[in-house]
Amino acid sequence: MKMVLTLLSLVTFIQLNAAPRDARECVVRNGLPNFYFKCNNKKTVKVAYFGGSITAQPGWRVQSLDLFRKQFPQTVFEEIYAPIGGTDSLLGAFRLKRDVTAHKPDLVFVEFAANDGGRGSQTNSIEGIVRNLWNALPECDICFVYTVFGEEPQKALENGKTTEVVAAYEKVADHYGIPSIHMGVEAAKLAKEGKLIWKSAAGSMQFVAGKELNELAGMRVDAKGRIPFAPDGVHPYLDTGHKLYTQAIARSLPKIEAVGDKQSSHTVLPVPLGKFVGDVDFFDVGTVVKPGQWEKLEDLEKHFPGREDLRLFVPSVWRGTPGASMSFRFSGCSLMIYVAAGPGTGMMEVRIDGNSKKYRVFDSWSGVWRLRPFLLLKNHDPQIPVSVTITALGDMLDKRDYMARINRERQFDANPAAFAPNDLYLCGILIEEGRLLP
């Protein structure tokens, strides 16, 4: 979870505090009528899973899609895979158009509350996701899903309360009639009863095949008969924590389906709750970098093994050694860039209309490669063009010290040569309500 909090330095646009609410596993609201109509009448239905690392795991995402396939065997369900680990709803709002809307989903599960939880609510980005999705696809349905993500939220849920960030999501859900499922309510109930332990290394576990633990057949238990939820308290085991999440969905879907399948359209939206992230376009770095200074990486699996986010969500990755720079002009309200953060990265300088600022790309979590966003400009007058120059710096960092802060200095010691470069990997340019200029 510390990794999640470091990425939340993206900064929110507007903080809207919401008092914790009584935790409810399912709030039906207006249901998912368009989705169920399509399930009953279309040959192919697309379901998008939009969130962070918990959604990226092959757990509730895979298991819930299987539920739909069993309920509607005559329908072909296609998955739109759109999670990026360690990222929040602000980045979600920025990448919605390219990663979700472009694939024309019929249902979108939104799971960002866990990663939003460290810095209060991000109501403007949550609302931006809703409004921009429905402006583009008015017949697409949305469902908010919540996971459990740390000791304080776990204790709150055991006491029947949500966190402030979940309450903020619920405020948006109330306003737009979006159904929500808190997948952790039952797990919290079991934890309070002493039947589940949130954080467990599992080790030697047994399987319970009966109904001893609240009808949770097939769950592993420890020597004390408790279900091990997750190795780190956050990312569930596939056969325990994720199974509990899926069971919450299975209990909730019939209630949501009962609203009916009479088609409706979200062409007329209610007055917004406040300022929200507007339409965002994604631009390939290859349109502005200078060949010679920058090298386009052709084999991303070779450079970033196992990193689906760096292969699926960016069209190209460009590497520059210290001194390499790129410049571009744009108009728009906000500017964000994608970089790849990893062992061989360092610092970058960003100069915006003559004002420069240094950013450290490498951080304590850069022992492995990941996609990392940087919000460089916000709330700008879109009528005023902006000039931007981004430069790779050769500043020396004590990378071992950063790794030691999270007790991972062994990663550095095992291969210090991998940490020696201070290169910059540029992956994308995202502009809110604007465009690149000649």
Tab-separated table of C-alpha atoms in Angstrom:
chain	number	residue	atom	x	y	z
A	1	MET	CA	0.000	0.000	0.000
A	2	LYS	CA	2.940	2.379	0.490
A	3	MET	CA	3.498	2.159	-3.254
A	4	VAL	CA	-0.084	3.279	-3.743
A	5	LEU	CA	0.423	6.304	-1.548
A	6	THR	CA	3.553	7.402	-3.379
A	7	LEU	CA	1.644	7.465	-6.641
A	8	LEU	CA	-1.049	9.579	-5.091
A	9	SER	CA	1.411	12.483	-5.264
A	10	LEU	CA	-0.282	13.182	-8.590
A	11	VAL	CA	-2.307	15.707	-6.557
A	12	THR	CA	-6.070	15.984	-6.545
A	13	PHE	CA	-7.939	18.788	-8.265
A	14	ILE	CA	-10.656	19.194	-5.630
A	15	GLN	CA	-11.032	17.531	-2.256
A	16	LEU	CA	-14.606	16.807	-1.220
A	17	ASN	CA	-14.793	15.285	2.227
A	18	ALA	CA	-17.670	12.949	2.935
A	19	ALA	CA	-18.559	11.584	6.342
A	20	PRO	CA	-18.262	7.801	6.671
A	21	ARG	CA	-21.503	5.931	6.051
A	22	ASP	CA	-22.967	2.683	7.283
A	23	ALA	CA	-21.371	-0.032	5.174
A	24	ARG	CA	-23.767	-1.854	2.844
A	25	GLU	CA	-22.711	-4.710	0.606
A	26	CYS	CA	-24.997	-3.658	-2.228
A	27	VAL	CA	-26.835	-0.446	-3.084
A	28	VAL	CA	-28.993	-1.046	-6.151
A	29	ARG	CA	-30.005	2.504	-7.136
A	30	ASN	CA	-30.943	2.559	-10.855
A	31	GLY	CA	-29.406	-0.829	-11.524
A	32	LEU	CA	-27.799	-1.946	-14.773
A	33	PRO	CA	-30.810	-2.085	-17.110
A	34	ASN	CA	-28.945	-1.541	-20.380
A	35	PHE	CA	-26.410	-4.224	-19.526
A	36	TYR	CA	-29.063	-6.813	-18.698
A	37	PHE	CA	-31.080	-5.922	-21.777
A	38	LYS	CA	-28.007	-6.604	-23.879
A	39	CYS	CA	-27.296	-9.837	-21.998
A	40	ASN	CA	-30.779	-11.043	-22.942
A	41	ASN	CA	-30.816	-9.715	-26.502
A	42	LYS	CA	-27.271	-9.411	-27.897
A	43	LYS	CA	-24.818	-12.044	-29.052
A	44	THR	CA	-21.798	-10.186	-27.690
A	45	VAL	CA	-21.477	-8.061	-24.538
A	46	LYS	CA	-18.318	-6.228	-23.459
A	47	VAL	CA	-17.403	-5.804	-19.779
A	48	ALA	CA	-14.601	-3.403	-18.795
A	49	TYR	CA	-12.620	-3.785	-15.584
A	50	PHE	CA	-11.155	-0.398	-14.697
A	51	GLY	CA	-9.054	-0.055	-11.561
A	52	GLY	CA	-5.796	-0.846	-9.799
A	53	SER	CA	-3.704	-3.864	-8.858
A	54	ILE	CA	-6.494	-5.734	-7.060
A	55	THR	CA	-8.489	-5.696	-10.282
A	56	ALA	CA	-5.381	-6.621	-12.272
A	57	GLN	CA	-5.052	-9.845	-10.278
A	58	PRO	CA	-6.768	-12.826	-11.934
A	59	GLY	CA	-9.274	-12.941	-9.098
A	60	TRP	CA	-12.687	-11.267	-8.826
A	61	ARG	CA	-12.304	-9.905	-12.365
A	62	VAL	CA	-11.949	-13.352	-13.913
A	63	GLN	CA	-14.400	-14.970	-11.510
A	64	SER	CA	-17.163	-12.400	-12.045
A	65	LEU	CA	-16.901	-12.727	-15.806
A	66	ASP	CA	-17.396	-16.471	-15.338
A	67	LEU	CA	-20.568	-15.700	-13.376
A	68	PHE	CA	-21.986	-13.802	-16.346
A	69	ARG	CA	-21.038	-16.570	-18.756
A	70	LYS	CA	-22.808	-19.177	-16.629
A	71	GLN	CA	-25.932	-17.038	-16.216
A	72	PHE	CA	-26.168	-16.134	-19.897
A	73	PRO	CA	-24.660	-19.077	-21.809
A	74	GLN	CA	-26.124	-17.840	-25.086
A	75	THR	CA	-24.118	-14.603	-24.870
A	76	VAL	CA	-20.450	-14.121	-25.673
A	77	PHE	CA	-18.786	-11.950	-23.017
A	78	GLU	CA	-15.658	-10.070	-23.998
A	79	GLU	CA	-13.381	-8.631	-21.327
A	80	ILE	CA	-11.888	-5.166	-21.677
A	81	TYR	CA	-8.792	-5.347	-19.489
A	82	ALA	CA	-8.065	-1.853	-18.116
A	83	PRO	CA	-6.406	-1.990	-14.655
A	84	ILE	CA	-3.009	-0.479	-13.827
A	85	GLY	CA	-1.556	-1.324	-10.429
A	86	GLY	CA	-0.878	1.434	-7.923
A	87	THR	CA	-2.885	4.119	-9.735
A	88	ASP	CA	-5.888	6.162	-8.682
A	89	SER	CA	-9.051	7.665	-10.154
A	90	LEU	CA	-7.251	10.823	-11.293
A	91	LEU	CA	-5.144	8.817	-13.715
A	92	GLY	CA	-8.288	6.809	-14.432
A	93	ALA	CA	-10.087	9.933	-15.580
A	94	PHE	CA	-7.122	10.872	-17.773
A	95	ARG	CA	-6.804	7.472	-19.462
A	96	LEU	CA	-10.515	6.631	-19.696
A	97	LYS	CA	-10.923	7.621	-23.343
A	98	ARG	CA	-8.051	5.540	-24.707
A	99	ASP	CA	-8.182	2.533	-22.421
A	100	VAL	CA	-11.928	2.100	-21.883
A	101	THR	CA	-14.262	4.232	-23.993
A	102	ALA	CA	-12.478	3.461	-27.271
A	103	HIS	CA	-13.373	-0.232	-26.815
A	104	LYS	CA	-17.121	0.556	-26.505
A	105	PRO	CA	-17.975	-1.390	-23.332
A	106	ASP	CA	-21.515	-2.267	-22.295
A	107	LEU	CA	-20.637	-2.327	-18.567
A	108	VAL	CA	-17.732	-0.762	-16.684
A	109	PHE	CA	-16.712	-1.856	-13.196
A	110	VAL	CA	-14.842	1.037	-11.526
A	111	GLU	CA	-12.445	0.067	-8.715
A	112	PHE	CA	-10.225	2.962	-7.616
A	113	ALA	CA	-11.365	3.666	-4.055
A	114	ALA	CA	-8.541	1.611	-2.566
A	115	ASN	CA	-5.884	3.722	-4.270
A	116	ASP	CA	-7.760	6.966	-3.646
A	117	GLY	CA	-7.987	6.192	0.046
A	118	GLY	CA	-4.670	7.626	1.171
A	119	ARG	CA	-5.416	11.266	0.361
A	120	GLY	CA	-9.110	11.769	0.836
A	121	SER	CA	-11.638	11.740	-1.973
A	122	GLN	CA	-11.083	12.646	-5.574
A	123	THR	CA	-14.664	13.455	-6.431
A	124	ASN	CA	-13.728	15.498	-9.485
A	125	SER	CA	-11.981	12.536	-11.104
A	126	ILE	CA	-14.684	10.032	-10.148
A	127	GLU	CA	-17.323	12.346	-11.559
A	128	GLY	CA	-15.177	12.951	-14.631
A	129	ILE	CA	-15.078	9.207	-15.304
A	130	VAL	CA	-18.871	8.993	-15.081
A	131	ARG	CA	-19.689	12.046	-17.167
A	132	ASN	CA	-17.095	11.496	-19.874
A	133	LEU	CA	-18.048	7.847	-20.236
A	134	TRP	CA	-21.736	8.623	-20.555
A	135	ASN	CA	-21.160	11.570	-22.874
A	136	ALA	CA	-19.382	9.161	-25.220
A	137	LEU	CA	-21.464	6.011	-24.574
A	138	PRO	CA	-24.870	6.968	-23.110
A	139	GLU	CA	-26.115	3.351	-23.122
A	140	CYS	CA	-23.149	1.969	-21.196
A	141	ASP	CA	-23.823	1.050	-17.562
A	142	ILE	CA	-21.454	1.632	-14.623
A	143	CYS	CA	-21.002	-0.196	-11.322
A	144	PHE	CA	-18.727	1.010	-8.517
A	145	VAL	CA	-16.951	-1.765	-6.602
A	146	TYR	CA	-14.977	-1.310	-3.385
A	147	THR	CA	-12.152	-3.399	-1.973
A	148	VAL	CA	-10.428	-3.448	1.424
A	149	PHE	CA	-7.051	-1.772	1.572
A	150	GLY	CA	-5.426	-1.359	4.987
A	151	GLU	CA	-5.740	-1.674	8.731
A	152	GLU	CA	-7.809	1.451	9.414
A	153	PRO	CA	-10.349	0.759	6.630
A	154	GLN	CA	-10.538	-2.861	7.754
A	155	LYS	CA	-11.316	-1.849	11.334
A	156	ALA	CA	-13.883	0.691	10.135
A	157	LEU	CA	-15.571	-1.960	8.029
A	158	GLU	CA	-15.552	-4.428	10.919
A	159	ASN	CA	-17.445	-1.748	12.858
A	160	GLY	CA	-19.948	-1.357	10.016
A	161	LYS	CA	-18.621	1.898	8.562
A	162	THR	CA	-17.133	2.939	5.239
A	163	THR	CA	-14.104	5.156	4.779
A	164	GLU	CA	-14.445	8.794	3.730
A	165	VAL	CA	-13.339	7.997	0.203
A	166	VAL	CA	-15.957	5.261	-0.199
A	167	ALA	CA	-18.537	7.691	1.177
A	168	ALA	CA	-17.452	10.178	-1.485
A	169	TYR	CA	-17.914	7.556	-4.194
A	170	GLU	CA	-21.340	6.809	-2.740
A	171	LYS	CA	-22.224	10.492	-2.971
A	172	VAL	CA	-21.409	10.400	-6.684
A	173	ALA	CA	-23.282	7.102	-7.028
A	174	ASP	CA	-26.353	8.612	-5.335
A	175	HIS	CA	-26.247	11.615	-7.657
A	176	TYR	CA	-26.042	9.546	-10.847
A	177	GLY	CA	-28.020	6.450	-9.791
A	178	ILE	CA	-25.013	4.125	-10.098
A	179	PRO	CA	-25.196	0.772	-8.279
A	180	SER	CA	-22.332	-0.104	-5.955
A	181	ILE	CA	-20.976	-3.282	-4.384
A	182	HIS	CA	-18.697	-3.239	-1.348
A	183	MET	CA	-16.942	-6.545	-1.810
A	184	GLY	CA	-15.307	-6.450	1.626
A	185	VAL	CA	-18.351	-6.331	3.906
A	186	GLU	CA	-18.624	-10.093	4.378
A	187	ALA	CA	-14.870	-10.465	4.877
A	188	ALA	CA	-15.010	-7.803	7.605
A	189	LYS	CA	-17.877	-9.668	9.284
A	190	LEU	CA	-15.831	-12.875	9.293
A	191	ALA	CA	-12.777	-11.017	10.617
A	192	LYS	CA	-14.787	-9.560	13.483
A	193	GLU	CA	-16.075	-13.051	14.319
A	194	GLY	CA	-12.508	-14.357	14.396
A	195	LYS	CA	-13.029	-16.501	11.288
A	196	LEU	CA	-10.725	-14.524	8.968
A	197	ILE	CA	-7.286	-12.956	9.280
A	198	TRP	CA	-6.591	-10.026	6.973
A	199	LYS	CA	-2.839	-10.518	6.641
A	200	SER	CA	-1.333	-13.974	6.592
A	201	ALA	CA	1.653	-15.610	4.913
A	202	ALA	CA	-0.613	-18.656	4.602
A	203	GLY	CA	2.113	-21.280	4.869
A	204	SER	CA	0.679	-24.701	5.579
A	205	MET	CA	-3.076	-24.404	5.224
A	206	GLN	CA	-5.950	-26.828	5.128
A	207	PHE	CA	-9.079	-26.750	2.994
A	208	VAL	CA	-12.539	-26.777	4.480
A	209	ALA	CA	-15.000	-28.543	2.210
A	210	GLY	CA	-18.123	-28.137	4.300
A	211	LYS	CA	-20.226	-25.264	5.586
A	212	GLU	CA	-18.367	-24.639	8.824
A	213	LEU	CA	-17.398	-21.063	7.974
A	214	ASN	CA	-20.583	-19.316	6.959
A	215	GLU	CA	-21.057	-21.608	3.956
A	216	LEU	CA	-17.680	-20.676	2.487
A	217	ALA	CA	-16.968	-24.053	0.949
A	218	GLY	CA	-13.473	-24.722	-0.299
A	219	MET	CA	-11.773	-21.988	1.710
A	220	ARG	CA	-8.298	-22.482	3.129
A	221	VAL	CA	-7.956	-22.046	6.882
A	222	ASP	CA	-4.999	-21.799	9.242
A	223	ALA	CA	-4.356	-23.837	12.366
A	224	LYS	CA	-6.898	-21.705	14.237
A	225	GLY	CA	-9.587	-22.221	11.608
A	226	ARG	CA	-9.265	-18.689	10.175
A	227	ILE	CA	-9.409	-17.847	6.475
A	228	PRO	CA	-6.181	-16.178	5.279
A	229	PHE	CA	-7.430	-13.159	3.302
A	230	ALA	CA	-4.231	-11.800	1.737
A	231	PRO	CA	-0.449	-12.117	2.113
A	232	ASP	CA	-0.117	-8.343	2.593
A	233	GLY	CA	-3.583	-7.474	3.885
A	234	VAL	CA	-4.444	-5.822	0.552
A	235	HIS	CA	-3.981	-8.093	-2.471
A	236	PRO	CA	-6.167	-11.136	-1.781
A	237	TYR	CA	-5.365	-14.757	-2.320
A	238	LEU	CA	-7.234	-15.980	-5.402
A	239	ASP	CA	-8.929	-18.859	-3.581
A	240	THR	CA	-9.887	-17.003	-0.389
A	241	GLY	CA	-10.021	-13.201	-0.444
A	242	HIS	CA	-10.895	-12.966	-4.121
A	243	LYS	CA	-13.439	-15.732	-3.724
A	244	LEU	CA	-15.098	-13.693	-0.980
A	245	TYR	CA	-15.129	-10.679	-3.301
A	246	THR	CA	-16.751	-12.730	-6.044
A	247	GLN	CA	-19.337	-14.133	-3.665
A	248	ALA	CA	-20.289	-10.559	-2.753
A	249	ILE	CA	-20.837	-9.849	-6.434
A	250	ALA	CA	-22.831	-13.052	-6.843
A	251	ARG	CA	-25.139	-12.033	-3.977
A	252	SER	CA	-25.513	-8.494	-5.296
A	253	LEU	CA	-26.163	-9.088	-8.987
A	254	PRO	CA	-29.653	-10.621	-8.584
A	255	LYS	CA	-30.716	-7.569	-6.573
A	256	ILE	CA	-29.328	-5.249	-9.237
A	257	GLU	CA	-30.857	-7.298	-12.046
A	258	ALA	CA	-34.266	-7.111	-10.360
A	259	VAL	CA	-34.458	-3.405	-11.247
A	260	GLY	CA	-35.236	-4.640	-14.765
A	261	ASP	CA	-33.774	-4.588	-18.230
A	262	LYS	CA	-35.791	-1.798	-19.812
A	263	GLN	CA	-33.273	0.181	-21.808
A	264	SER	CA	-32.530	3.744	-20.797
A	265	SER	CA	-30.056	6.341	-21.983
A	266	HIS	CA	-27.768	8.654	-20.051
A	267	THR	CA	-27.941	11.392	-22.655
A	268	VAL	CA	-29.263	13.929	-20.142
A	269	LEU	CA	-27.006	14.125	-17.099
A	270	PRO	CA	-27.761	15.869	-13.803
A	271	VAL	CA	-25.998	19.091	-12.862
A	272	PRO	CA	-22.433	18.177	-11.838
A	273	LEU	CA	-21.531	18.078	-8.184
A	274	GLY	CA	-18.504	20.282	-8.828
A	275	LYS	CA	-15.527	20.728	-11.105
A	276	PHE	CA	-14.675	17.481	-12.851
A	277	VAL	CA	-11.922	16.217	-15.121
A	278	GLY	CA	-12.949	16.897	-18.695
A	279	ASP	CA	-12.276	15.085	-21.941
A	280	VAL	CA	-8.652	13.919	-22.226
A	281	ASP	CA	-6.767	12.921	-25.364
A	282	PHE	CA	-3.665	10.732	-25.487
A	283	PHE	CA	-0.745	11.587	-27.782
A	284	ASP	CA	2.091	9.281	-28.816
A	285	VAL	CA	5.499	10.572	-27.676
A	286	GLY	CA	6.799	9.517	-31.076
A	287	THR	CA	5.104	12.537	-32.635
A	288	VAL	CA	7.358	14.975	-30.761
A	289	VAL	CA	10.637	13.264	-29.834
A	290	LYS	CA	13.776	13.762	-31.897
A	291	PRO	CA	15.201	10.534	-33.361
A	292	GLY	CA	18.883	10.339	-32.566
A	293	GLN	CA	18.482	11.772	-29.095
A	294	TRP	CA	15.837	9.203	-28.308
A	295	GLU	CA	15.640	5.486	-29.029
A	296	LYS	CA	12.331	3.784	-29.650
A	297	LEU	CA	12.187	0.468	-27.788
A	298	GLU	CA	10.969	-2.196	-30.174
A	299	ASP	CA	10.739	-5.220	-27.865
A	300	LEU	CA	8.860	-4.091	-24.754
A	301	GLU	CA	8.608	-7.603	-23.327
A	302	LYS	CA	12.395	-7.805	-23.378
A	303	HIS	CA	12.839	-4.435	-21.645
A	304	PHE	CA	9.863	-4.738	-19.254
A	305	PRO	CA	9.227	-8.463	-18.725
A	306	GLY	CA	5.826	-9.268	-17.329
A	307	ARG	CA	4.643	-5.647	-17.338
A	308	GLU	CA	1.356	-5.684	-19.201
A	309	ASP	CA	0.685	-2.016	-18.433
A	310	LEU	CA	3.794	-0.983	-20.371
A	311	ARG	CA	2.718	-3.061	-23.351
A	312	LEU	CA	-1.052	-2.584	-23.401
A	313	PHE	CA	-1.626	1.028	-22.417
A	314	VAL	CA	1.018	2.978	-24.353
A	315	PRO	CA	1.658	2.920	-28.113
A	316	SER	CA	5.426	3.339	-27.809
A	317	VAL	CA	8.236	3.847	-25.297
A	318	TRP	CA	11.203	6.146	-26.020
A	319	ARG	CA	14.462	6.040	-24.059
A	320	GLY	CA	16.738	9.040	-23.678
A	321	THR	CA	20.105	9.161	-21.959
A	322	PRO	CA	21.047	12.159	-19.758
A	323	GLY	CA	20.947	15.318	-21.832
A	324	ALA	CA	18.268	14.122	-24.250
A	325	SER	CA	15.305	16.494	-24.413
A	326	MET	CA	12.055	16.949	-26.261
A	327	SER	CA	9.905	20.035	-26.725
A	328	PHE	CA	6.303	20.576	-27.746
A	329	ARG	CA	3.511	23.126	-27.567
A	330	PHE	CA	-0.057	22.470	-26.545
A	331	SER	CA	-3.328	24.107	-25.578
A	332	GLY	CA	-5.478	22.681	-22.820
A	333	CYS	CA	-6.534	22.728	-19.181
A	334	SER	CA	-4.132	20.118	-17.800
A	335	LEU	CA	-1.047	18.185	-18.845
A	336	MET	CA	0.046	14.743	-17.683
A	337	ILE	CA	2.824	12.527	-19.003
A	338	TYR	CA	3.525	8.824	-18.684
A	339	VAL	CA	7.036	7.625	-17.933
A	340	ALA	CA	8.369	4.181	-17.135
A	341	ALA	CA	9.908	4.052	-13.666
A	342	GLY	CA	12.421	1.332	-12.913
A	343	PRO	CA	15.986	0.495	-11.871
A	344	GLY	CA	17.687	2.375	-14.707
A	345	THR	CA	15.824	5.665	-14.288
A	346	GLY	CA	16.738	8.873	-12.495
A	347	MET	CA	15.630	12.508	-12.681
A	348	MET	CA	13.957	14.705	-15.280
A	349	GLU	CA	13.599	18.452	-15.674
A	350	VAL	CA	10.362	19.942	-16.963
A	351	ARG	CA	10.404	23.497	-18.266
A	352	ILE	CA	6.992	25.075	-18.812
A	353	ASP	CA	7.009	28.543	-20.381
A	354	GLY	CA	10.443	29.229	-18.917
A	355	ASN	CA	9.731	27.914	-15.434
A	356	SER	CA	11.641	24.729	-14.635
A	357	LYS	CA	11.131	22.030	-12.046
A	358	LYS	CA	12.969	18.787	-11.353
A	359	TYR	CA	11.097	15.514	-10.876
A	360	ARG	CA	12.523	12.316	-9.476
A	361	VAL	CA	11.324	9.387	-11.577
A	362	PHE	CA	13.202	6.762	-9.549
A	363	ASP	CA	11.682	6.016	-6.148
A	364	SER	CA	11.714	3.279	-3.526
A	365	TRP	CA	9.435	1.096	-5.642
A	366	SER	CA	11.605	1.277	-8.754
A	367	GLY	CA	13.217	-2.085	-8.157
A	368	VAL	CA	10.658	-3.277	-10.704
A	369	TRP	CA	9.370	-1.497	-13.795
A	370	ARG	CA	5.991	0.186	-13.817
A	371	LEU	CA	4.074	2.888	-15.617
A	372	ARG	CA	4.181	6.128	-13.641
A	373	PRO	CA	2.165	9.292	-14.346
A	374	PHE	CA	3.200	12.862	-13.569
A	375	LEU	CA	0.658	15.680	-13.524
A	376	LEU	CA	2.688	18.663	-14.753
A	377	LEU	CA	0.057	21.378	-15.173
A	378	LYS	CA	-3.534	21.807	-14.037
A	379	ASN	CA	-6.339	24.362	-14.193
A	380	HIS	CA	-4.715	26.250	-17.081
A	381	ASP	CA	-6.537	28.618	-19.432
A	382	PRO	CA	-6.930	26.530	-22.607
A	383	GLN	CA	-6.858	29.682	-24.739
A	384	ILE	CA	-3.214	30.330	-23.829
A	385	PRO	CA	-0.688	28.075	-25.622
A	386	VAL	CA	1.982	26.410	-23.477
A	387	SER	CA	5.570	25.498	-24.378
A	388	VAL	CA	7.073	22.433	-22.677
A	389	THR	CA	10.587	20.965	-22.671
A	390	ILE	CA	11.401	17.704	-20.904
A	391	THR	CA	15.038	16.746	-20.327
A	392	ALA	CA	16.682	13.619	-18.961
A	393	LEU	CA	19.087	14.539	-16.154
A	394	GLY	CA	22.264	12.831	-15.032
A	395	ASP	CA	21.876	13.709	-11.342
A	396	MET	CA	23.267	10.946	-9.166
A	397	LEU	CA	20.860	9.349	-6.721
A	398	ASP	CA	21.619	7.032	-3.831
A	399	LYS	CA	19.330	4.368	-5.209
A	400	ARG	CA	20.310	1.794	-2.626
A	401	ASP	CA	19.183	4.171	0.109
A	402	TYR	CA	15.785	4.587	-1.538
A	403	MET	CA	15.428	0.813	-1.794
A	404	ALA	CA	16.458	0.380	1.834
A	405	ARG	CA	13.579	2.613	2.946
A	406	ILE	CA	11.205	-0.240	2.177
A	407	ASN	CA	13.692	-2.991	3.091
A	408	ARG	CA	14.454	-3.915	-0.500
A	409	GLU	CA	18.133	-3.063	-0.673
A	410	ARG	CA	18.789	-6.703	-1.544
A	411	GLN	CA	17.290	-6.015	-4.965
A	412	PHE	CA	19.954	-3.381	-5.491
A	413	ASP	CA	22.762	-5.530	-4.113
A	414	ALA	CA	21.801	-8.447	-6.354
A	415	ASN	CA	22.281	-6.427	-9.540
A	416	PRO	CA	23.752	-2.920	-8.989
A	417	ALA	CA	24.585	-2.600	-12.705
A	418	ALA	CA	20.859	-2.498	-13.513
A	419	PHE	CA	20.520	0.585	-11.308
A	420	ALA	CA	23.515	2.421	-12.776
A	421	PRO	CA	21.817	4.232	-15.721
A	422	ASN	CA	19.842	7.438	-15.234
A	423	ASP	CA	17.812	7.193	-18.423
A	424	LEU	CA	14.362	8.642	-19.051
A	425	TYR	CA	11.629	6.513	-20.611
A	426	LEU	CA	8.788	8.574	-22.104
A	427	CYS	CA	5.531	6.739	-22.797
A	428	GLY	CA	2.743	9.222	-23.509
A	429	ILE	CA	1.303	12.733	-23.340
A	430	LEU	CA	-2.199	13.305	-21.963
A	431	ILE	CA	-3.968	16.653	-22.420
A	432	GLU	CA	-7.267	17.651	-20.865
A	433	GLU	CA	-9.592	19.652	-23.125
A	434	GLY	CA	-6.845	20.447	-25.597
A	435	ARG	CA	-4.367	19.266	-28.210
A	436	LEU	CA	-0.770	19.359	-29.375
A	437	LEU	CA	0.098	22.444	-31.424
A	438	PRO	CA	2.395	22.652	-34.466
